[in-house]
Amino acid sequence: MTADSTLNRREFLTRCTRAGLSVAAAAALGIGFYDGKGPDGVSDTGAALRIPDFSLAPLQGRICIARGTDRARAVGQAFAALGGMGAFVKPGERVLLKVNAAFASPPSLGATSHPDLVAAVVRLCRDAGASRVIVTDNPINDPASCFALTGIDAAARQAGAEVVLPRESLFAPYSVDGGRLIRDWPVLYAPLARVDRVIGMAPVKDHHRSGASMTLKNWYGLLGGRRNIFHQDIHTIIQELAMMIRPTVVVLDGIQTMMTNGPTGGSLSDLKPTGTLIVSTDPVAADAVGATLLGRTAADLAFIAKAQSIGAGTADYRSLDLQEIQT
Amino acid sequence: MRSAAHEKPAKTETRLSIALMVILAIVATGVFLRQFKINPAVRALRPEAYQHALAPESDQAALIDATASGITPFSPPERFGPDTLYEKINGRADLYLASGFASLSTQRFSPNDAAGAWVEVFVYDMATPANAFSVFSMQRREGARSDDAFPDAYRTENALFMTHGNFYLEFIGTDASPGLQQAMGDLARLFVASHGDAGAGPAPGADLFPMAGFTPDSLQLIAANAFGFEQLDQVYTAEYLIDATPLTAFVSPRPTPEAASALALEYRQTLLSYGALVVDGPPPVAGAGVLKFFDTYEIVFSQGRYLAGVHEAGSLEAAAELARRLAGHLQGTEPKP
């Protein structure tokens, strides 16, 4: 040990002071960057995102109940009764069809939108002059398998639509104004942002949790992430979805109805021919009609009353401009 | 340049060093604890939430070895646990989860001569035979025909449903063709052969009910929230036809006679709180409560370790007769452990 190796008191205190200042500076930086509310996982653009209102005011309150067995004919005549697809889609407009492609099951089992119906609506849109028709959904199963095995992919493409499979870049965190559940939640936003009109398409199905899966429940497919956590409060999430999406028109397929073991079914015996297809600008009214196909009433399904309460439509479909046709 | 390498640190320096280490430890602890409190929306935005293909385990062997039967897998096997079951069956997952679900394996198979048609096999491991029977019975299709090749099985036009030990199995065909029906049977036999003898005894709970008036294949096991009453779980029900009146009998084995008696009382009190009215007159079974609930009758009693009764009967006389038969049948028996 030498004299040079000895720290004197002054130098020791100087070093300690420097070390202390460094620690204090690091701590200050940490406090400065600390987010007391915790990470919300959203970019600052999230709050600015808005899904447009796709409804058309002059067409509010229109509903057509078409009876028949041929989906293409029924939907064509139902739209014709409501003024034709041209009343809903103008030349040059871009249209999104939100189908139900939730399961990788064949169309015969009725768990998903029927490809014949998807193709028919795509053609109606194209004939009305739509510049683009996009078909999409966010199944929980592998999306490519779901779209392929349901027959929706091939039917949509052959009819002139683009099929958009969900991928990460298409989602954005979204909050519903006044919503409690859909807060900074990933929503399949990009396709919605690129279109002028939105058409919801769903089959009528029994649903183990919500009682029924129809046009209002169908918007669930726009959510990403582990959305099953909302099953605990399913009627409220459907209500918030009704707040989030105001469609141009909805098509509810009750040509066959999945009466039991929904929403997946699995047996042809779960299905019942009910020969009804509903086209409406009021999704609440459409679902109220669909409930009757399941042998239930609108009052049996809490989400219908909840959707009505926020102004998404009326369960009293007979109070609307109702047309009933035989196809 | 001076160095203090070999000099013993001063006490102050040691204390400062210890203080710094403590601060670092506190920061590390804070970071460690904080990582467990991520906003659910953050999880939902993580890339893996979108990678639907991650869950399937595509490099596994086929779910059923059907090599020699002319049936070929045409999709990889997939496997789902309690956290991911919803990814396959969505809102139906609750039924399985409430019944003790352990895992689900699925795969699609196609007969070599069936172009464009397939059978999807669902193998639910329900942990116990009773759990397997519960989901099997709760989803039984009306009008289905029994399949005599298996103890607990039935077929519909396009599907075969069965239990085997802890497993509940579904074989779902894309159509109602005889070829697919044949393939379903072949796949079921291969599965049974490779998963041991599960026995051919009666369905769980079958011995709890008298046979007179019993409607075949109507036995069900409701695992949870039976009749909308949260405390009622593990309730067996059976359908009867007595004097042309359809009736539902129920039996639930409880841990002790006291527990059965207490639950019977609690159920009756709940019905009364919802507006049920006590029916005057001697009960058909000693100690039974007879209630009128809107336009139906409910008879509830306990006998030994059994809670039992008749649910939503349209006729008081027929319900009373069934309650007497049920009590007589249960008398002197004890639930299996």
XYZ file of C-alpha atoms in Angstrom:
664
model
C 0.000 0.000 0.000
C 1.284 3.411 -0.918
C 0.318 6.913 -0.030
C -1.096 7.313 -3.541
C -3.520 4.484 -2.950
C -5.138 6.166 0.015
C -8.305 8.153 -0.417
C -8.442 11.236 1.659
C -11.635 12.373 3.231
C -12.232 15.118 0.684
C -11.870 12.818 -2.274
C -14.070 10.176 -0.716
C -16.834 12.671 -0.080
C -16.479 13.993 -3.629
C -16.863 10.534 -5.078
C -19.788 9.757 -2.833
C -21.467 12.969 -3.865
C -20.990 12.155 -7.532
C -22.331 8.654 -7.024
C -25.267 10.003 -5.101
C -26.046 12.521 -7.821
C -25.880 9.783 -10.424
C -28.308 7.624 -8.466
C -30.594 10.611 -7.904
C -30.507 11.453 -11.609
C -31.303 7.865 -12.563
C -34.143 7.779 -10.054
C -35.469 11.089 -11.349
C -35.427 9.725 -14.859
C -37.253 6.597 -13.691
C -39.883 8.645 -11.905
C -40.205 10.866 -14.938
C -40.919 7.936 -17.206
C -43.076 6.074 -14.683
C -46.665 5.654 -15.825
C -48.735 5.539 -12.689
C -51.768 4.226 -14.554
C -49.853 1.325 -15.987
C -49.399 0.382 -19.639
C -52.528 0.544 -21.739
C -50.932 -0.912 -24.818
C -52.379 1.671 -27.143
C -50.833 4.220 -29.357
C -51.915 7.784 -29.023
C -53.931 7.335 -32.207
C -56.319 4.957 -30.452
C -58.480 7.607 -28.939
C -58.729 9.380 -32.273
C -60.057 6.370 -34.180
C -63.698 6.522 -35.065
C -65.768 3.967 -36.920
C -68.127 5.830 -39.239
C -71.885 5.518 -39.028
C -72.643 3.462 -42.132
C -76.408 3.711 -41.840
C -78.466 5.738 -44.286
C -80.968 8.040 -42.624
C -83.598 7.943 -45.408
C -83.697 4.147 -45.183
C -84.150 3.831 -41.444
C -86.772 1.435 -40.161
C -87.073 -0.765 -43.211
C -87.461 -4.486 -42.922
C -88.431 -7.273 -45.268
C -89.229 -10.814 -44.179
C -88.881 -13.141 -47.135
C -90.195 -16.690 -47.006
C -88.659 -19.351 -49.175
C -85.989 -21.983 -49.424
C -83.586 -20.547 -51.985
C -81.226 -18.113 -50.336
C -80.142 -16.290 -53.479
C -83.698 -15.760 -54.634
C -84.908 -14.750 -51.184
C -82.227 -12.143 -50.625
C -82.605 -10.759 -54.137
C -86.341 -10.316 -53.786
C -86.023 -8.963 -50.253
C -83.639 -6.230 -51.373
C -85.907 -5.548 -54.335
C -88.825 -5.077 -51.955
C -86.791 -2.521 -50.027
C -85.991 -0.487 -53.108
C -83.221 -2.586 -54.583
C -79.595 -2.845 -53.601
C -79.133 0.451 -55.446
C -80.888 2.181 -52.568
C -78.160 0.981 -50.228
C -75.067 0.971 -52.411
C -74.274 3.692 -54.932
C -72.008 3.256 -57.941
C -68.374 3.551 -56.989
C -68.907 2.855 -53.314
C -66.864 0.320 -51.403
C -68.807 -2.260 -49.430
C -67.788 -4.487 -46.555
C -69.661 -7.729 -45.920
C -69.133 -8.878 -42.354
C -69.981 -12.542 -42.633
C -69.950 -15.230 -39.969
C -67.010 -17.503 -40.745
C -66.424 -18.426 -37.135
C -65.825 -22.140 -37.523
C -63.961 -24.371 -39.937
C -67.054 -26.422 -40.603
C -68.921 -27.233 -43.802
C -71.856 -25.074 -44.877
C -74.205 -28.016 -44.406
C -73.932 -27.679 -40.615
C -75.285 -24.126 -40.596
C -72.726 -22.761 -38.150
C -71.529 -20.087 -40.564
C -72.813 -17.817 -43.311
C -73.897 -19.897 -46.269
C -71.651 -19.427 -49.305
C -74.642 -19.231 -51.654
C -75.977 -16.277 -49.711
C -72.591 -14.563 -49.542
C -72.177 -14.930 -53.295
C -75.666 -13.588 -53.935
C -75.123 -10.465 -51.840
C -71.730 -9.853 -53.429
C -73.352 -10.005 -56.858
C -76.114 -7.630 -55.799
C -73.487 -5.150 -54.619
C -71.474 -5.490 -57.799
C -74.588 -5.116 -59.920
C -75.413 -1.945 -57.991
C -72.056 -0.554 -59.071
C -69.925 -1.128 -55.986
C -66.302 -0.505 -56.859
C -65.056 -2.968 -54.265
C -66.726 -5.601 -52.179
C -64.724 -6.880 -49.217
C -65.688 -9.988 -47.281
C -64.148 -10.415 -43.858
C -64.448 -11.853 -40.384
C -62.093 -12.645 -37.525
C -62.693 -16.280 -36.607
C -60.979 -17.579 -33.521
C -59.972 -20.704 -35.397
C -57.366 -20.484 -38.107
C -58.978 -17.909 -40.455
C -57.718 -19.459 -43.679
C -59.221 -22.830 -42.750
C -62.477 -21.220 -41.688
C -62.919 -19.286 -44.911
C -61.865 -22.253 -47.034
C -63.834 -25.058 -45.390
C -67.019 -23.015 -45.033
C -66.928 -22.379 -48.774
C -67.141 -18.637 -48.168
C -63.741 -17.870 -49.632
C -64.381 -19.513 -52.988
C -67.953 -18.246 -53.248
C -67.009 -14.668 -52.450
C -64.086 -14.555 -54.843
C -66.041 -16.139 -57.680
C -68.766 -13.560 -57.206
C -66.274 -10.717 -57.459
C -65.347 -9.887 -53.892
C -62.029 -9.647 -52.117
C -61.588 -11.805 -49.045
C -59.650 -10.098 -46.279
C -58.238 -12.462 -43.694
C -57.465 -10.860 -40.330
C -53.860 -10.070 -39.583
C -52.230 -7.989 -36.911
C -51.761 -4.890 -39.010
C -55.502 -4.638 -39.639
C -56.342 -4.276 -35.961
C -56.247 -1.115 -33.934
C -57.064 -0.390 -30.318
C -60.516 1.060 -30.122
C -62.779 2.503 -27.463
C -66.526 2.753 -27.726
C -67.868 6.093 -26.518
C -69.707 5.366 -23.306
C -68.630 1.753 -23.440
C -67.448 -0.143 -20.411
C -65.976 -3.274 -22.011
C -64.652 -2.153 -25.367
C -61.897 0.098 -24.068
C -58.609 0.163 -25.954
C -59.547 -3.203 -27.328
C -58.172 -4.469 -30.657
C -60.814 -4.150 -33.350
C -60.593 -5.218 -36.979
C -60.521 -1.577 -37.878
C -58.664 -1.241 -41.179
C -61.321 -2.844 -43.393
C -63.981 -0.657 -41.761
C -61.925 2.447 -42.415
C -61.667 1.714 -46.127
C -65.319 1.297 -47.023
C -68.418 3.400 -47.501
C -71.056 0.802 -46.586
C -71.221 -2.152 -44.225
C -73.571 -5.106 -44.558
C -73.850 -7.567 -41.687
C -74.647 -11.163 -42.591
C -75.442 -13.846 -40.023
C -77.295 -17.134 -39.700
C -79.866 -17.682 -36.953
C -78.337 -19.903 -34.278
C -78.926 -21.025 -30.771
C -76.098 -19.874 -28.513
C -75.186 -21.553 -25.251
C -74.230 -18.304 -23.545
C -76.297 -15.492 -25.064
C -79.342 -17.538 -26.027
C -79.032 -16.686 -29.688
C -76.469 -15.612 -32.226
C -77.809 -13.340 -34.953
C -76.891 -10.011 -36.538
C -76.077 -8.143 -33.323
C -73.913 -10.947 -31.959
C -72.212 -11.239 -35.335
C -70.190 -8.059 -34.714
C -68.280 -10.040 -32.074
C -66.176 -11.179 -35.009
C -64.716 -7.697 -35.296
C -62.986 -8.056 -31.947
C -59.463 -9.362 -31.605
C -57.472 -10.618 -28.673
C -58.767 -13.009 -26.054
C -62.303 -11.829 -26.505
C -63.770 -14.810 -24.666
C -63.357 -12.851 -21.438
C -66.441 -10.908 -22.539
C -68.518 -14.076 -22.427
C -68.981 -13.379 -18.735
C -71.027 -10.320 -19.654
C -72.202 -11.279 -23.080
C -75.343 -9.192 -23.283
C -73.407 -6.044 -22.432
C -70.691 -6.727 -24.979
C -73.349 -7.231 -27.653
C -74.887 -3.930 -26.606
C -71.530 -2.207 -26.958
C -70.997 -3.793 -30.346
C -74.339 -2.310 -31.360
C -73.007 1.045 -30.186
C -69.823 0.532 -32.182
C -71.287 -0.516 -35.515
C -74.205 1.136 -37.241
C -74.518 -0.947 -40.405
C -76.079 0.077 -43.661
C -78.229 -3.041 -43.672
C -78.206 -6.553 -42.226
C -79.136 -9.917 -43.717
C -80.310 -12.581 -41.271
C -80.416 -16.081 -42.702
C -83.192 -18.161 -41.188
C -83.701 -20.411 -44.179
C -82.399 -23.001 -41.743
C -82.133 -22.333 -38.023
C -79.747 -23.978 -35.596
C -82.243 -24.772 -32.872
C -79.956 -26.512 -30.361
C -76.332 -27.019 -29.391
C -75.273 -23.666 -30.759
C -73.263 -21.904 -31.815
C -71.292 -24.783 -33.307
C -74.021 -27.401 -33.682
C -72.462 -30.408 -35.333
C -75.479 -32.476 -36.226
C -77.898 -31.942 -39.050
C -80.548 -32.692 -36.439
C -79.617 -29.430 -34.709
C -81.011 -27.621 -37.745
C -84.624 -26.959 -38.620
C -85.916 -25.657 -41.932
C -87.528 -22.334 -41.062
C -87.681 -20.845 -44.556
C -87.178 -17.230 -43.568
C -84.684 -14.578 -44.550
C -84.726 -11.089 -43.100
C -83.209 -7.973 -44.631
C -83.394 -4.865 -42.493
C -81.782 -1.539 -41.791
C -82.660 -2.187 -38.155
C -80.531 -5.006 -36.696
C -82.540 -5.095 -33.471
C -85.731 -5.674 -35.420
C -84.049 -8.323 -37.553
C -82.923 -10.188 -34.442
C -86.379 -9.874 -32.919
C -87.774 -11.698 -35.941
C -84.944 -14.231 -35.731
C -85.823 -14.963 -32.110
C -89.230 -16.215 -33.208
C -87.550 -18.743 -35.505
C -85.824 -20.156 -32.445
C -89.162 -20.453 -30.680
C -88.295 -17.539 -28.435
C -89.347 -13.947 -28.106
C -87.288 -10.800 -28.132
C -87.973 -10.537 -24.401
C -86.182 -13.854 -23.878
C -82.923 -12.371 -25.184
C -81.526 -9.682 -22.914
C -79.165 -8.296 -25.534
C -82.103 -7.244 -27.717
C -83.507 -5.002 -24.996
C -80.035 -3.679 -24.260
C -79.386 -2.845 -27.909
C -82.773 -1.173 -28.126
C -82.041 0.874 -25.031
C -79.068 2.569 -26.661
C -81.006 3.408 -29.795
C -79.683 0.711 -32.093
C -83.202 -0.159 -33.224
C -86.493 -1.530 -32.025
C -87.626 -5.006 -31.079
C -91.127 -4.073 -32.197
C -90.462 -4.917 -35.816
C -94.110 -4.657 -36.715
C -93.947 -0.946 -35.980
C -91.486 -0.508 -38.837
C -92.021 -0.298 -42.560
C -92.533 -4.053 -42.704
C -92.823 -6.003 -45.895
C -93.448 -9.727 -45.978
C -92.951 -11.579 -49.214
C -93.093 -15.143 -50.487
C -90.251 -16.060 -52.796
C -3.157 7.592 -10.296
C -4.129 6.626 -6.857
C -5.918 3.436 -5.990
C -7.867 2.324 -2.931
C -7.974 -1.292 -4.012
C -6.358 -2.712 -0.929
C -7.652 -0.317 1.652
C -10.507 -1.430 3.856
C -13.576 0.634 2.972
C -14.690 3.209 5.430
C -17.887 2.508 7.342
C -19.696 5.316 5.572
C -18.699 3.920 2.193
C -19.940 0.486 3.212
C -23.253 1.892 4.384
C -23.690 3.852 1.196
C -22.959 0.770 -0.842
C -25.481 -1.254 1.112
C -28.029 1.514 0.664
C -27.439 1.488 -3.083
C -27.842 -2.287 -3.221
C -31.075 -2.017 -1.252
C -32.402 0.593 -3.670
C -31.509 -1.614 -6.628
C -33.206 -4.570 -4.970
C -36.348 -2.478 -4.390
C -36.366 -1.382 -8.032
C -35.894 -4.972 -9.198
C -38.709 -6.131 -6.935
C -40.957 -3.396 -8.262
C -40.245 -4.342 -11.867
C -40.806 -8.004 -11.055
C -44.165 -7.357 -9.406
C -45.294 -4.875 -12.028
C -44.919 -7.347 -14.862
C -47.823 -9.379 -13.485
C -50.226 -6.454 -13.693
C -50.537 -5.896 -17.401
C -53.697 -4.312 -18.700
C -55.770 -7.009 -20.521
C -55.880 -4.788 -23.580
C -52.088 -5.055 -23.795
C -52.297 -8.819 -23.829
C -54.959 -8.596 -26.498
C -52.649 -6.529 -28.664
C -49.666 -8.833 -28.380
C -48.798 -10.540 -31.652
C -49.503 -14.028 -30.384
C -53.116 -13.015 -29.879
C -53.442 -12.905 -33.660
C -51.457 -15.968 -34.534
C -54.286 -18.420 -34.663
C -52.021 -21.120 -36.015
C -49.891 -21.147 -32.904
C -52.325 -23.161 -30.819
C -52.576 -26.220 -33.058
C -49.801 -28.719 -32.647
C -49.470 -29.685 -36.242
C -46.470 -31.942 -36.007
C -48.052 -34.590 -33.825
C -49.074 -38.085 -34.799
C -52.627 -38.600 -35.986
C -55.292 -38.561 -33.303
C -56.405 -42.005 -34.438
C -54.210 -44.375 -36.376
C -56.501 -45.257 -39.267
C -53.778 -46.237 -41.695
C -55.195 -49.657 -42.543
C -58.834 -48.617 -42.711
C -58.823 -46.543 -45.876
C -59.236 -43.320 -43.941
C -56.641 -40.582 -44.135
C -56.102 -37.520 -41.972
C -56.410 -34.387 -44.040
C -55.715 -31.783 -41.398
C -53.184 -31.762 -38.575
C -54.307 -32.645 -35.076
C -55.167 -29.697 -32.873
C -55.192 -29.556 -29.112
C -56.983 -27.162 -26.789
C -56.921 -26.686 -23.032
C -59.258 -24.897 -20.636
C -57.792 -21.525 -21.602
C -58.118 -22.076 -25.343
C -61.208 -24.252 -25.689
C -63.231 -21.227 -26.789
C -60.976 -20.941 -29.823
C -62.512 -24.116 -31.163
C -66.106 -24.107 -29.946
C -66.664 -20.527 -28.867
C -69.688 -20.030 -26.617
C -70.220 -23.741 -26.083
C -66.999 -23.904 -24.067
C -68.829 -22.945 -20.865
C -70.779 -26.191 -20.855
C -67.570 -28.211 -20.890
C -65.678 -26.035 -18.461
C -68.501 -26.310 -15.927
C -68.343 -30.086 -16.262
C -64.659 -30.556 -15.467
C -63.113 -30.264 -18.944
C -59.407 -31.188 -19.147
C -58.489 -31.042 -22.843
C -59.783 -31.353 -26.388
C -58.024 -32.953 -29.346
C -59.464 -32.678 -32.833
C -58.575 -33.775 -36.331
C -60.300 -34.176 -39.686
C -60.250 -37.464 -41.536
C -61.446 -38.314 -44.997
C -62.308 -41.730 -46.439
C -60.093 -42.321 -49.429
C -63.096 -42.668 -51.711
C -65.016 -39.622 -50.451
C -63.983 -36.596 -52.451
C -64.597 -33.348 -50.611
C -66.235 -35.010 -47.597
C -64.724 -35.505 -44.187
C -65.301 -36.493 -40.600
C -64.037 -34.220 -37.853
C -63.189 -36.082 -34.661
C -63.496 -34.302 -31.317
C -61.993 -36.076 -28.315
C -62.876 -34.298 -25.084
C -60.961 -35.512 -22.043
C -63.395 -34.753 -19.231
C -61.248 -36.206 -16.421
C -63.935 -38.598 -15.116
C -66.566 -40.857 -16.692
C -69.292 -38.902 -14.875
C -68.084 -35.635 -16.391
C -67.955 -37.241 -19.819
C -71.478 -38.522 -19.369
C -72.629 -35.076 -18.282
C -71.634 -33.320 -21.510
C -72.796 -36.316 -23.537
C -76.232 -36.312 -21.941
C -76.661 -32.536 -21.945
C -76.246 -32.420 -25.716
C -78.171 -35.539 -26.654
C -80.135 -34.958 -29.825
C -83.811 -35.775 -29.767
C -84.843 -38.581 -32.048
C -81.321 -39.925 -32.388
C -80.813 -43.671 -32.711
C -78.637 -45.661 -30.342
C -75.516 -47.308 -31.676
C -75.377 -50.791 -30.244
C -71.685 -51.133 -31.018
C -70.828 -48.887 -28.071
C -72.285 -48.712 -24.535
C -73.086 -44.997 -24.552
C -73.507 -43.834 -28.111
C -76.040 -42.475 -30.546
C -76.079 -41.470 -34.163
C -77.761 -38.701 -36.099
C -77.878 -38.370 -39.894
C -74.322 -37.102 -40.084
C -72.700 -37.750 -36.724
C -71.806 -40.201 -33.993
C -71.648 -39.125 -30.333
C -70.388 -41.343 -27.531
C -68.529 -41.639 -24.265
C -65.610 -43.913 -23.508
C -64.210 -43.762 -20.002
C -63.144 -40.207 -19.324
C -63.677 -39.239 -22.942
C -66.624 -37.682 -24.682
C -66.293 -38.118 -28.429
C -67.946 -36.505 -31.417
C -67.546 -37.721 -34.978
C -69.039 -35.021 -37.188
C -69.528 -35.790 -40.868
C -69.922 -33.166 -43.544
C -72.923 -34.998 -44.957
C -75.277 -37.876 -44.276
C -73.748 -40.356 -46.722
C -73.411 -44.037 -45.769
C -69.697 -43.847 -46.520
C -69.125 -41.251 -43.842
C -71.309 -43.146 -41.374
C -69.117 -46.165 -41.974
C -65.984 -44.084 -41.472
C -67.305 -42.712 -38.177
C -67.893 -46.213 -36.874
C -64.448 -47.327 -37.998
C -62.757 -44.365 -36.336
C -64.724 -44.911 -33.130
C -63.758 -48.593 -32.990
C -60.101 -47.735 -33.580
C -60.202 -45.147 -30.808
C -61.822 -47.548 -28.355
C -59.354 -50.279 -29.256
C -56.427 -48.004 -28.533
C -57.828 -46.517 -25.311
C -58.617 -49.576 -23.250
C -61.794 -51.244 -22.124
C -63.965 -48.667 -20.444
C -66.553 -51.268 -19.503
C -70.080 -51.696 -20.729
C -71.921 -50.991 -17.486
C -74.921 -48.737 -17.067
C -74.540 -45.008 -17.482
C -73.528 -43.102 -14.341
C -76.603 -42.359 -12.284
C -78.820 -44.853 -14.070
C -79.403 -46.848 -10.875
C -80.814 -43.795 -9.091
C -84.165 -43.942 -10.869
C -87.037 -46.444 -10.925
C -87.715 -48.070 -14.276
C -91.528 -47.830 -14.290
C -92.489 -45.052 -16.667
C -88.874 -44.157 -17.435
C -88.282 -42.661 -20.893
C -85.329 -44.444 -22.518
C -82.160 -42.390 -23.120
C -83.541 -39.473 -21.120
C -80.996 -39.620 -18.302
C -78.959 -36.430 -17.921
C -76.319 -35.214 -15.504
C -76.410 -31.462 -14.971
C -73.000 -30.528 -13.627
C -73.764 -27.019 -12.410
C -76.500 -24.448 -11.912
C -79.325 -26.949 -12.309
C -82.813 -25.446 -12.762
C -81.208 -22.010 -12.577
C -80.275 -22.515 -8.907
C -76.584 -21.949 -8.420
C -76.169 -24.269 -5.432
C -77.650 -27.225 -7.309
C -74.841 -29.155 -8.940
C -74.303 -32.784 -9.952
C -78.021 -33.289 -10.501
C -79.215 -36.351 -12.407
C -82.522 -35.950 -14.193
C -84.728 -38.465 -15.954
C -87.898 -38.108 -17.975
C -91.045 -40.081 -17.177
C -94.444 -40.577 -18.662
C -97.061 -41.238 -15.991
C -100.769 -41.178 -16.791
C -99.861 -39.626 -20.150
C -98.158 -36.752 -18.330
C -94.486 -36.046 -19.108
C -92.500 -35.491 -15.918
C -88.928 -34.796 -14.869
C -87.484 -36.521 -11.814
C -84.212 -35.452 -10.265
C -81.717 -36.917 -7.833
C -78.503 -35.408 -6.524
C -76.178 -37.394 -4.244
C -74.818 -35.116 -1.513
C -71.937 -35.703 0.934
C -74.123 -36.256 4.018
C -77.823 -36.580 4.910
C -77.569 -33.225 6.638
C -76.215 -31.601 3.477
C -79.004 -33.125 1.405
C -81.651 -31.941 3.844
C -80.186 -28.444 4.040
C -79.977 -28.105 0.263
C -83.576 -29.288 -0.141
C -84.681 -26.625 2.302
C -82.583 -23.968 0.632
C -83.962 -24.828 -2.802
C -87.511 -24.668 -1.505
C -86.861 -21.315 0.158
C -85.438 -19.980 -3.077
C -88.513 -21.039 -5.018
C -90.715 -19.407 -2.385
C -88.704 -16.208 -2.649
C -89.409 -16.195 -6.388
C -93.151 -16.459 -5.815
C -93.866 -20.164 -5.419
C -96.778 -21.109 -3.172
C -96.962 -23.978 -0.701
C -99.565 -26.584 -1.695
C -101.690 -27.570 1.256
C -102.290 -31.174 2.159
C -100.260 -34.193 3.151
C -97.057 -34.533 1.127
C -96.610 -37.638 -1.038
C -93.265 -38.325 0.682
C -92.529 -37.687 4.344
C -90.896 -34.299 4.785
C -91.348 -33.284 1.160
C -92.113 -29.741 0.155
C -94.829 -29.389 -2.468
C -94.885 -26.042 -4.224
C -96.841 -24.466 -7.011
C -94.654 -22.286 -9.183
C -96.685 -20.417 -11.801
C -98.527 -23.230 -13.620
C -96.261 -26.108 -12.576
C -95.627 -28.139 -9.450
C -92.314 -28.781 -7.758
C -91.800 -31.547 -5.203
C -88.540 -31.485 -3.249
C -87.382 -33.867 -0.540
C -84.277 -35.467 0.875
C -83.786 -39.099 1.664
C -80.539 -40.163 3.264
C -77.760 -38.547 1.294
C -80.025 -37.844 -1.693
C -81.715 -34.648 -2.644
C -84.580 -35.648 -4.923
C -87.854 -34.534 -6.369
C -90.010 -33.787 -9.372
C -89.394 -30.663 -11.430
C -91.926 -28.455 -13.235
C -94.728 -31.004 -13.366
C -97.909 -30.167 -15.192
C -100.016 -32.429 -12.971
C -99.891 -32.553 -9.184
C -101.290 -36.087 -9.051
C -98.771 -37.469 -11.539
C -95.943 -35.627 -9.793
C -96.966 -37.040 -6.420
C -97.055 -40.562 -7.876
C -93.571 -40.160 -9.348
C -92.242 -38.724 -6.078
C -93.556 -41.779 -4.209
C -91.917 -44.147 -6.709
C -88.665 -42.228 -6.552
C -88.569 -42.196 -2.751
C -89.350 -45.904 -2.659
C -86.544 -46.621 -5.084
C -84.007 -44.535 -3.205
C -84.932 -45.945 0.192
C -82.080 -47.911 1.665
C -79.609 -47.112 -1.079
C -76.459 -45.089 -0.653
C -74.614 -43.039 -3.251
C -71.473 -44.598 -4.622
C -68.358 -42.907 -3.214
